[in-house]
Tab-separated table of C-alpha atoms in Angstrom:
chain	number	residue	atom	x	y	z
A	7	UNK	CA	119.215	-81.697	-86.587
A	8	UNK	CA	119.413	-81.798	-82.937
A	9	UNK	CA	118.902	-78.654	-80.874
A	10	UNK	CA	118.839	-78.002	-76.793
A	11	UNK	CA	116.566	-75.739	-75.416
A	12	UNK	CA	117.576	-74.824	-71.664
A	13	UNK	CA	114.314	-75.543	-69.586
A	14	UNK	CA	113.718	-71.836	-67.898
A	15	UNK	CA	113.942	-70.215	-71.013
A	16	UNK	CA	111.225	-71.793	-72.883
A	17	UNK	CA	109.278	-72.774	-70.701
A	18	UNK	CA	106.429	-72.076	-67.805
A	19	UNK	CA	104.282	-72.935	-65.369
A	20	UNK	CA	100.521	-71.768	-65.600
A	21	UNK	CA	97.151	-73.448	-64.890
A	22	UNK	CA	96.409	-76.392	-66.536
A	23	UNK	CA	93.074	-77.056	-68.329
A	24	UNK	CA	94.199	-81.089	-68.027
A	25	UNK	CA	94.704	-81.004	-64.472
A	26	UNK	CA	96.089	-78.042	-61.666
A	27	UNK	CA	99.087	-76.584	-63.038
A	28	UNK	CA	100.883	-77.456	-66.290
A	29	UNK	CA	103.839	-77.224	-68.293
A	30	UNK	CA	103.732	-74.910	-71.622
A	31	UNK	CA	106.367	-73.355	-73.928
A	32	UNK	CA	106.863	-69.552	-73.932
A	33	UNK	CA	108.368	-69.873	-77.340
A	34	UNK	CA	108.546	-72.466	-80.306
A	35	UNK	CA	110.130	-75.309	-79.895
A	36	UNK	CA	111.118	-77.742	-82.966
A	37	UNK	CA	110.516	-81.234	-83.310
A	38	UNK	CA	113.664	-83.058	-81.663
A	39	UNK	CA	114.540	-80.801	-79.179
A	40	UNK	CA	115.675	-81.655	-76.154
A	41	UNK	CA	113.564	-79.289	-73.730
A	42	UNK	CA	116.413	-80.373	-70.850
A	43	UNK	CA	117.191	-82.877	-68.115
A	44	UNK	CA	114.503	-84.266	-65.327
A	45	UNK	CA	115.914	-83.618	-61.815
A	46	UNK	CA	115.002	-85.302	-58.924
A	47	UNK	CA	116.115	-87.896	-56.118
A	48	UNK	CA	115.529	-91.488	-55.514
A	49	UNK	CA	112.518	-91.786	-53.003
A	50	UNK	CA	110.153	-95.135	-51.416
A	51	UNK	CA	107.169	-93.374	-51.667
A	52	UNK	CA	104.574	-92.695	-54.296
A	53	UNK	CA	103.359	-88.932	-54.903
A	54	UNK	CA	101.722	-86.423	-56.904
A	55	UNK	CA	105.448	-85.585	-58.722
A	56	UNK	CA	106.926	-89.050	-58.584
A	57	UNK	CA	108.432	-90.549	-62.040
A	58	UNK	CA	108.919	-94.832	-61.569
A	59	UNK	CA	112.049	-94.939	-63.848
A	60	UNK	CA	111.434	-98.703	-63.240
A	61	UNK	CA	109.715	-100.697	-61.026
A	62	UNK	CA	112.126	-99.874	-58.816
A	63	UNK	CA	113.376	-96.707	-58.795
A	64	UNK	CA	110.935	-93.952	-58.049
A	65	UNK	CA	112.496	-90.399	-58.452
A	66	UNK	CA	110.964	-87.526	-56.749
A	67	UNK	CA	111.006	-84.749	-59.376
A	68	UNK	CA	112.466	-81.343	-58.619
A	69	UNK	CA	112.096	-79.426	-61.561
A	70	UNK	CA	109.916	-77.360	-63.733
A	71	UNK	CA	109.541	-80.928	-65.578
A	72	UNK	CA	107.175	-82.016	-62.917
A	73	UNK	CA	104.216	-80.189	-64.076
A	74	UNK	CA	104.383	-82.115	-67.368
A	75	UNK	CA	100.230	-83.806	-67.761
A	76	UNK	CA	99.416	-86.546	-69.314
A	77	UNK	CA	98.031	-86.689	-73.317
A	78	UNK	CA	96.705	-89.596	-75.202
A	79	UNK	CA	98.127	-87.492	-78.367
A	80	UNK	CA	101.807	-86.054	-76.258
A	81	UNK	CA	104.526	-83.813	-77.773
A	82	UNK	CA	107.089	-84.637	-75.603
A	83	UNK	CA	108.383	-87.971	-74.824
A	84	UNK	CA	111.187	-88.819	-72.269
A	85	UNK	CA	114.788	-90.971	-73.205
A	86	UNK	CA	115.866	-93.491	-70.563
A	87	UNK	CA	118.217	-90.534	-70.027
A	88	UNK	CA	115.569	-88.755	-68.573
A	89	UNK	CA	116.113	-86.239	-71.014
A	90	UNK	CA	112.575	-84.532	-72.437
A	91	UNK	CA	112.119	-84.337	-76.307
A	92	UNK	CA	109.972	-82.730	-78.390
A	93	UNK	CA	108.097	-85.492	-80.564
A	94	UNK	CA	106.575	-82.615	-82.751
A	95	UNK	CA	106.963	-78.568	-83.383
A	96	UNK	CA	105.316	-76.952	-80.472
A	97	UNK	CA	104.256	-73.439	-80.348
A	98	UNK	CA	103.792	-70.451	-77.690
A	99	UNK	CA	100.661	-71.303	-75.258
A	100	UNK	CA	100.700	-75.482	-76.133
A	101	UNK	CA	100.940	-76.875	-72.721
A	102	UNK	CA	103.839	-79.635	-72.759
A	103	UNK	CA	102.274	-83.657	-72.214
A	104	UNK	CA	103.556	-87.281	-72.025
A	105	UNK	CA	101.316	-90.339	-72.439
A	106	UNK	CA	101.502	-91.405	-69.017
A	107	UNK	CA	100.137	-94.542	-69.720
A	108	UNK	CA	102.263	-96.059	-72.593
A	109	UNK	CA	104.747	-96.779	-69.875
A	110	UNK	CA	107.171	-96.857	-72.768
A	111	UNK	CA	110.723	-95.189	-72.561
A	112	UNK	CA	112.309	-94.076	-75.504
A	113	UNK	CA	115.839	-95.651	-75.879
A	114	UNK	CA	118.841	-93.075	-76.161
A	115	UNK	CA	119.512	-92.467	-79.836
A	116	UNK	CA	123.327	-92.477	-78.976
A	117	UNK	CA	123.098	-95.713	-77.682
């Protein structure tokens, strides 16, 4: 079973103990969840809060998602739909992480 958790209501920004600030939930959050949408716009440049979709297409994140660190071990992962799921229950305090450096996009289950 699917659920959606709107981003601001989970969710918040505090210092990070990975690096600066970071993401964590404010409540639990099951397995599968889909934490909400990544918003941003197209950019040329490289940054601090820049997501390569693909080669290239770098997006310029504007959202809460931004803050998200990376983890060799993550709980979230991100669909090609730039949606952000859970890949495992996470509870109140866990700060939310992607492995950065599988460079691996999950494909949309719909599809």
């Amino acid at each position: 079973m699917f659920f959606f958790t709107p981003s601001n209501a989970k969710l918040s920004i505090t210092r990070s103990t990975i690096h600066g600030k970071g993401l964590f939930a404010k409540d639990y959050i099951p397995e599968g969840d889909i934490l909400g949408t990544i918003m941003g716009i197209r950019t040329n440049e490289d940054g601090a809060y820049t997501l390569w979709v693909t080669e290239d297409h770098p997006l310029r994140m504007l959202c809460k998602f931004k803050y998200i660190n990376h983890s060799d071990e993550p709980n979230v992962v991100l669909y090609d739909t730039l949606e952000v799921c859970a890949l495992r229950d996470i509870y109140p305090g866990d700060e939310i992480t992607h492995d950065y450096e599988s460079g691996d996009w999950q494909e949309d289950e719909e599809e």
